[in-house]
Coordinates of C-alpha atoms (C1' of nucleotides) and ligand atoms in Angstrom, one line a residue:
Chain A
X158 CA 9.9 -24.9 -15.1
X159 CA 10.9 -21.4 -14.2
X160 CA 10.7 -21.9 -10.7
X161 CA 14.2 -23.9 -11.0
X162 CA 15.3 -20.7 -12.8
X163 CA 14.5 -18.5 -9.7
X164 CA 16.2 -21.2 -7.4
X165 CA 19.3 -21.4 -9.2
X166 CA 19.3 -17.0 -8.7
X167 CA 18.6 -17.4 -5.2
X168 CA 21.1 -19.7 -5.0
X169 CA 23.5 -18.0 -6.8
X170 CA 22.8 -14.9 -5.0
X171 CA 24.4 -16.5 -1.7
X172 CA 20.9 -17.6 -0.7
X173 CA 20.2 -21.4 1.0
X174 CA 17.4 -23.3 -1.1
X175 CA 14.6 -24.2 1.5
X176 CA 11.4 -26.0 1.6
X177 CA 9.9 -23.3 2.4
X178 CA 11.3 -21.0 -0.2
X179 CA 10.8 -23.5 -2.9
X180 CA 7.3 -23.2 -2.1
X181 CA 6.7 -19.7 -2.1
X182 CA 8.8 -19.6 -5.8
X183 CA 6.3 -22.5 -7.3
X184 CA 3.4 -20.7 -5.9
X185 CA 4.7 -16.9 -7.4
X186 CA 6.2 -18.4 -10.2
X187 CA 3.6 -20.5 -11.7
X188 CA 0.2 -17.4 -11.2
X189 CA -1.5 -15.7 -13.5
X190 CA -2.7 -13.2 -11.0
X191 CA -1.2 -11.4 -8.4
X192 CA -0.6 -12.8 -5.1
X193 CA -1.0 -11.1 -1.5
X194 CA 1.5 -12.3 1.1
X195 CA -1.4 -13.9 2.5
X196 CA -3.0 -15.7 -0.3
X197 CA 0.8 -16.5 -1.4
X198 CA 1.3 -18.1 2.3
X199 CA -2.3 -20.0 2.0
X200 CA -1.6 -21.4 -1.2
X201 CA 1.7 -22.2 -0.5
X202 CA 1.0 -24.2 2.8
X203 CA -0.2 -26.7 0.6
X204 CA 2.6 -27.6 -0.7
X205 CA 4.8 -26.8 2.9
X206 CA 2.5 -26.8 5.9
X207 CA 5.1 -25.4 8.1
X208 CA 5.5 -22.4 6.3
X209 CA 5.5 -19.1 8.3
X210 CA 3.6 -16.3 6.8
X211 CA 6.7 -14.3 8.0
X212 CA 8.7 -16.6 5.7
X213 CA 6.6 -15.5 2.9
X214 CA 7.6 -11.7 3.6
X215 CA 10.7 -12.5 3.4
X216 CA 11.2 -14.2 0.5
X217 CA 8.6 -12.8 -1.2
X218 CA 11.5 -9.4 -0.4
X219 CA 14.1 -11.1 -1.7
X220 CA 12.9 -12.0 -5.2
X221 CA 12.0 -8.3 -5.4
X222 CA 15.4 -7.2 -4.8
X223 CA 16.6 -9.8 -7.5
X224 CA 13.9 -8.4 -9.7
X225 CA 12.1 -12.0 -10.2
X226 CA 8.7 -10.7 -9.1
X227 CA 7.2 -7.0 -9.2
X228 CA 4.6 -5.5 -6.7
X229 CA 1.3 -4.6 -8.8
X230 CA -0.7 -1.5 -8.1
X231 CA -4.5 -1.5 -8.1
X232 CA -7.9 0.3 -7.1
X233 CA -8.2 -2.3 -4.8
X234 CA -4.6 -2.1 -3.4
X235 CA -0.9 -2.6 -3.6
X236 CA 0.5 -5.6 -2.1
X237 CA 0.3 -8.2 -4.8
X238 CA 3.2 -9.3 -6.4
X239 CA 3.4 -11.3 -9.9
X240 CA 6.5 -12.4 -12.3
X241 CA 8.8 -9.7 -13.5
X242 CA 7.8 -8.4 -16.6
X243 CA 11.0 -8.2 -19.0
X244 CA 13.0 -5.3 -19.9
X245 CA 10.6 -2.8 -21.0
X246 CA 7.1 -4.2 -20.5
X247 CA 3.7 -3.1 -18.8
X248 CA 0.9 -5.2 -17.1
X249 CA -2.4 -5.2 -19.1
X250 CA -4.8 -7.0 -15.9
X251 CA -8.4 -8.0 -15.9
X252 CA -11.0 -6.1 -13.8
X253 CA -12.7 -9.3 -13.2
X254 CA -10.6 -12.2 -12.4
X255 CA -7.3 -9.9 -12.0
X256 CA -5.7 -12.2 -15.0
X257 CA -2.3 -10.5 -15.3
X258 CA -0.4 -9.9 -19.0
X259 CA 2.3 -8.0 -19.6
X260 CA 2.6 -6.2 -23.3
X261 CA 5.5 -3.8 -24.9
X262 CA 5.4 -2.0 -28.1
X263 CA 4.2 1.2 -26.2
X264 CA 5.8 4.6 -28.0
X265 CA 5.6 7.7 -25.3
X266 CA 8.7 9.5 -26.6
X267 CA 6.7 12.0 -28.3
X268 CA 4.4 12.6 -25.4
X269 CA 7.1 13.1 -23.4
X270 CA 8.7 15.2 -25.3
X271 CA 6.0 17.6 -25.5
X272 CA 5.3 17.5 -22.1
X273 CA 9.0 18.0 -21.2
X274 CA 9.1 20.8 -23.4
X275 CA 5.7 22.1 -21.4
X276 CA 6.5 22.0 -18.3
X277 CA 10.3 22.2 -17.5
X278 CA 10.6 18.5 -16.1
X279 CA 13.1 16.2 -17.1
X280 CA 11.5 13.0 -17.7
X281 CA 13.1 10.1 -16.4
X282 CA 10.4 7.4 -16.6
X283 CA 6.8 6.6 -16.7
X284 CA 4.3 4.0 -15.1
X285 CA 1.5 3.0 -17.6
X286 CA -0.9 0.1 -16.9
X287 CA -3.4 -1.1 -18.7
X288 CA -7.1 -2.8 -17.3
X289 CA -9.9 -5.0 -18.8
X290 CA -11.5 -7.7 -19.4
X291 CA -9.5 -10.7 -20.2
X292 CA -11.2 -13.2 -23.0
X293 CA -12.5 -15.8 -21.2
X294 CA -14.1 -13.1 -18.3
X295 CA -16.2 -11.1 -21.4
X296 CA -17.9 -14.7 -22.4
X297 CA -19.7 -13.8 -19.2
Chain B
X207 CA -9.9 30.2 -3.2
X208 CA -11.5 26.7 -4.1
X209 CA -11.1 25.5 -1.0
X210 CA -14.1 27.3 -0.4
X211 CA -15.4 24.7 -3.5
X212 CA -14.4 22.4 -1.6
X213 CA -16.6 23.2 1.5
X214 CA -20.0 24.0 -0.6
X215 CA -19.0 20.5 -2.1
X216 CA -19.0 19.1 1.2
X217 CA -22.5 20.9 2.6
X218 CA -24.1 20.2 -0.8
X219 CA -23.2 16.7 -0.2
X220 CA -24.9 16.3 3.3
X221 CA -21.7 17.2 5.4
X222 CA -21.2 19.7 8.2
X223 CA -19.2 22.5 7.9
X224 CA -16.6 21.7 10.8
X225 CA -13.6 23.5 12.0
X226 CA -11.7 20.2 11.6
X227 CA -12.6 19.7 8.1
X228 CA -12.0 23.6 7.3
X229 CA -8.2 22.4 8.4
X230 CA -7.8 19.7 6.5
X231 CA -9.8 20.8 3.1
X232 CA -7.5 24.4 3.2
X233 CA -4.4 22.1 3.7
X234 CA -5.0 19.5 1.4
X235 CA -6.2 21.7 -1.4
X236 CA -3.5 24.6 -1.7
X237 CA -0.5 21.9 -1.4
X238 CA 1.4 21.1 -4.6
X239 CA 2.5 17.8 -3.4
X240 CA 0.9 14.9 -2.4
X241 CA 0.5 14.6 1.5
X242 CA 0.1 12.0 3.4
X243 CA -2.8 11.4 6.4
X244 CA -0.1 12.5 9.1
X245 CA 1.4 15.1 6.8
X246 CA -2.3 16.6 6.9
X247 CA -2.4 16.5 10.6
X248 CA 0.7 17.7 11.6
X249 CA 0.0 20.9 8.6
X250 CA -3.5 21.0 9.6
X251 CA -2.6 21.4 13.4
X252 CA -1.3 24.4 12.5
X253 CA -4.5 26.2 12.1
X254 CA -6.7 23.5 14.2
X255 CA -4.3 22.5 17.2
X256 CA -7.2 20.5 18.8
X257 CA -7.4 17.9 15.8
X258 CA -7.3 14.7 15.6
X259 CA -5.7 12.1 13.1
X260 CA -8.9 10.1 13.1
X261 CA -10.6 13.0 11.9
X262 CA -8.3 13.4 8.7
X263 CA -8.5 10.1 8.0
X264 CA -12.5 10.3 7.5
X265 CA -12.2 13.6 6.1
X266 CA -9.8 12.4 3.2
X267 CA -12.2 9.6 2.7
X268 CA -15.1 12.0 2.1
X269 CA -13.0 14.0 0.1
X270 CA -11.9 11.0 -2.1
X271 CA -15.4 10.1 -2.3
X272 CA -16.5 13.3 -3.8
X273 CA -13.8 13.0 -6.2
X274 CA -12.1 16.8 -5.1
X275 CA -8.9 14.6 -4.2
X276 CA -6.9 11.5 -5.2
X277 CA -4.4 8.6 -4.1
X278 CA -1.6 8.9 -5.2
X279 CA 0.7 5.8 -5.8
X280 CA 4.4 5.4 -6.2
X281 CA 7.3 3.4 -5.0
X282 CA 8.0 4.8 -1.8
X283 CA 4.5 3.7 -1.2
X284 CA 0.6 4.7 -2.3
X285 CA -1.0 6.7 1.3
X286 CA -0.9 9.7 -0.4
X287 CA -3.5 12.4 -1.9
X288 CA -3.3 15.2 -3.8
X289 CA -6.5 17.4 -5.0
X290 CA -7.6 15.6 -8.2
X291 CA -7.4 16.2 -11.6
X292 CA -10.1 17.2 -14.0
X293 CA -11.5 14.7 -17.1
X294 CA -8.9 13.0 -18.2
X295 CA -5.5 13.6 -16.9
X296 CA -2.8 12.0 -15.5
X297 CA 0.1 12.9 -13.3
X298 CA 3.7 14.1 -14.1
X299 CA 5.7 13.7 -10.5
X300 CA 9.5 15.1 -8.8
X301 CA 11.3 12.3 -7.8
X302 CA 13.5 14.7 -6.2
X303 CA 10.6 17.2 -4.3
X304 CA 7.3 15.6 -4.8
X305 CA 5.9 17.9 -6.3
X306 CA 2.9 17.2 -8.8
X307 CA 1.5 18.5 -11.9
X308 CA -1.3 17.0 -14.2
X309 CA -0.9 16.6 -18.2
X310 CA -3.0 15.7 -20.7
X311 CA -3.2 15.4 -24.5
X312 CA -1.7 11.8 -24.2
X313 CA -3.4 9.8 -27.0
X314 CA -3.1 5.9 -26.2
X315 CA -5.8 5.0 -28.7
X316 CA -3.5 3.2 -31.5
X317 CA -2.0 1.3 -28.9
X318 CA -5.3 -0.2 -26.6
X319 CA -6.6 -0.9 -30.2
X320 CA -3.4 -2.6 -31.1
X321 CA -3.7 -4.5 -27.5
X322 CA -6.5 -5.5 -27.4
X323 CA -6.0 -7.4 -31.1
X324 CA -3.4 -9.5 -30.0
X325 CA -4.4 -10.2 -26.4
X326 CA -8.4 -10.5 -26.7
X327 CA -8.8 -8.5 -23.9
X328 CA -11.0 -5.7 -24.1
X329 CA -9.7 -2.6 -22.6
X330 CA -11.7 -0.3 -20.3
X331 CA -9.0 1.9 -18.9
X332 CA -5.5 3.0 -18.1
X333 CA -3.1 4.2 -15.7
X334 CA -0.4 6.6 -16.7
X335 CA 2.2 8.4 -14.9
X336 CA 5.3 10.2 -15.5
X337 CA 8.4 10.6 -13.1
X338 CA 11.2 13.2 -13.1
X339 CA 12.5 16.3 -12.0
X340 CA 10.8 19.5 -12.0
X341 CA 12.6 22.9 -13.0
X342 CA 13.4 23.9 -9.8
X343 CA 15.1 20.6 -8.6
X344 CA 17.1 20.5 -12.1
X345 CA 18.9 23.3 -11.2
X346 CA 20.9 21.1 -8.0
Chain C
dT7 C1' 29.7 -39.2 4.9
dA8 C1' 30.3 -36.4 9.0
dC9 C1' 30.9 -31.9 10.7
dA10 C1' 31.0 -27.0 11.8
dC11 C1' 29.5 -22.7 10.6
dT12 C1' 25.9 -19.8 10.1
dA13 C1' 21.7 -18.5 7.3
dT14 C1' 17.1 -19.5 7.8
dT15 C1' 13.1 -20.7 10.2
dG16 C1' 8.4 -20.1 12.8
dA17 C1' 6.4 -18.2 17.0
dA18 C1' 5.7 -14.5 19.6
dA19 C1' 6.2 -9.8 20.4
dA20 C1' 6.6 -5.2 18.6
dT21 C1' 5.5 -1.7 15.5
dG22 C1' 2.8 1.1 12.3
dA23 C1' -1.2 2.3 9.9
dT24 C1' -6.0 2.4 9.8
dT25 C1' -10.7 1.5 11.7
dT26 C1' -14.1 1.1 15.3
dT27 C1' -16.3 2.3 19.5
dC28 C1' -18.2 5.7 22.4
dA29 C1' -19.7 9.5 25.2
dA30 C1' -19.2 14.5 24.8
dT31 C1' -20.0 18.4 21.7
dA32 C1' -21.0 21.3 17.7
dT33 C1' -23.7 22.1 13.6
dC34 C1' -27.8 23.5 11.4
dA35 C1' -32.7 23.2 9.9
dA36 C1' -36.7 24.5 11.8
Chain D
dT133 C1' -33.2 29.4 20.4
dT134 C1' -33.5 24.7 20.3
dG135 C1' -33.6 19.8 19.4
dA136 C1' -32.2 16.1 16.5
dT137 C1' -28.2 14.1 15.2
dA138 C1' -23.7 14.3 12.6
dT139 C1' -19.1 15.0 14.1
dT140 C1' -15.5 15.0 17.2
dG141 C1' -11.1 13.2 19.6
dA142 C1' -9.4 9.6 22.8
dA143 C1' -8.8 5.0 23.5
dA144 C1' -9.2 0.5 22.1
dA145 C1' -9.3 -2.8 18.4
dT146 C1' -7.9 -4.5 14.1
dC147 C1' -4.9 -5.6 10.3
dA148 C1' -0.5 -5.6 7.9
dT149 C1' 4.3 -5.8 8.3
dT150 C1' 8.7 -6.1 10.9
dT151 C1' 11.7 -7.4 14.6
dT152 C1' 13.5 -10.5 18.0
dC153 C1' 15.1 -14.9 19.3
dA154 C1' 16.3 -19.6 20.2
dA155 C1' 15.9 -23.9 17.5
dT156 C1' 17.0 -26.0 13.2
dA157 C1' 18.4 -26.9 8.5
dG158 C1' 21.6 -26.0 4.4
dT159 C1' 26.1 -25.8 2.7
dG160 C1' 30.9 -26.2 1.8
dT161 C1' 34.8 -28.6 3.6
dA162 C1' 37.4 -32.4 5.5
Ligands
MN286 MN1 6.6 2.2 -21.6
MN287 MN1 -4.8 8.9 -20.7
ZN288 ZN1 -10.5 -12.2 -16.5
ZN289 ZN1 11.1 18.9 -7.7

DNA sequence: TACACTATTGAAAATGATTTTCAATATCAA
DNA sequence: TTGATATTGAAAATCATTTTCAATAGTGTA
């Protein structure tokens, strides 16, 4: 139901709803995991077959830039995207099925404190990530 | 000084001592940011003009491999290595001058506890980073 | 609803990063 | 010193991403 959210900002943003971006949104917008372009364009076709894996670059850069998705970093690479976390939030993701979550509630100020106070930096933010095993991957 | 380490690691390991590697391993090691595989060849050509890029590719892999170096990732992008950490530490970066430094003492066990509760997931590991300015850049 | 403007498209080509292939060469244990 | 072979750099191949371009589709306006 989202994915008529992320229209309605593309949209608003001065960008034309196409079949081939609603496609790419329902794909992005509906996963639990983290999408490359290429498994975004694959899954995607199914709903468009005309789609251009080109296409799915370049929307797949424009709901970056308006912050709807988020590019995830792993071990095994950085090129999949999932749903925008909001405001302050992290990704918790499974080792096994790559299941992404995103969680809050982390408290750093004190680390960062002393390690401001340590080294002479000035902190201005920090990355912090979070992997497992989601529930239904440790029945296994 | 341990980028003569470096080079017993790699011998120990199976490896030749090359003239090539000697380049790269002296570069890579004594740098205090994190360099990229072209950043190591155009440094390391400065010792070892004949060189080539293919040959700091495989190097850094064998290097990354025997855990003396590490990617590191951030938004400008994740091709980069810097010599690695020991136990458990993480990174504290310049956003203005790249420059790295490792911290540790940072004590996440209340909140993967906490996590873990209310997600199910059971939590194996985590990535943490911290961005900001280092002394010297403050000072601009 | 029809139209005109122009943003968007997919295909193909270009670019950039990394990997593979290969024949020549350098390392090192014997 | 020498022979087996690991390593090398150049060139080609591969893979991911970006650019170019002419055709097409979306949108606001009449
Ligand atoms: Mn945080
Ligand atoms: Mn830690
Ligand atoms: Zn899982
Ligand atoms: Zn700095």
């Amino acid at each position: 139901m989202t994915a008529e959210l992320w229209l309605t900002q593309l949209h608003e943003n001065g960008y034309r709803l196409t079949d081939a971006r609603r496609a790419v949104v329902e794909i992005v917008e509906q996963s639990t995991r983290a999408l490359t372009p290429v498994e975004v364009y694959d899954l995607a076709r199914k709903k468009y077959r005309a789609l251009g894996l080109v296409t799915v670059y370049r929307t797949l850069e424009k709901l970056e830039e308006l912050h709807l998705i988020q590019r995830v970093h792993q071990p095994q690479g950085c090129q999949a995207f999932v749903s925008a976390g909001h405001g302050h939030q992290h990704l918790l993701l499974c080792q096994n099925c790559g299941r992404v979550e995103f969680f809050d509630g982390d408290d750093l100020d004190a680390l960062t404190r002393y390690i401001a106070q340590k080294t002479g930096y000035q902190i201005n933010e920090h990355w912090l990530q979070l992997f497992g095993l989601c529930m239904d991957c440790r029945k296994n």
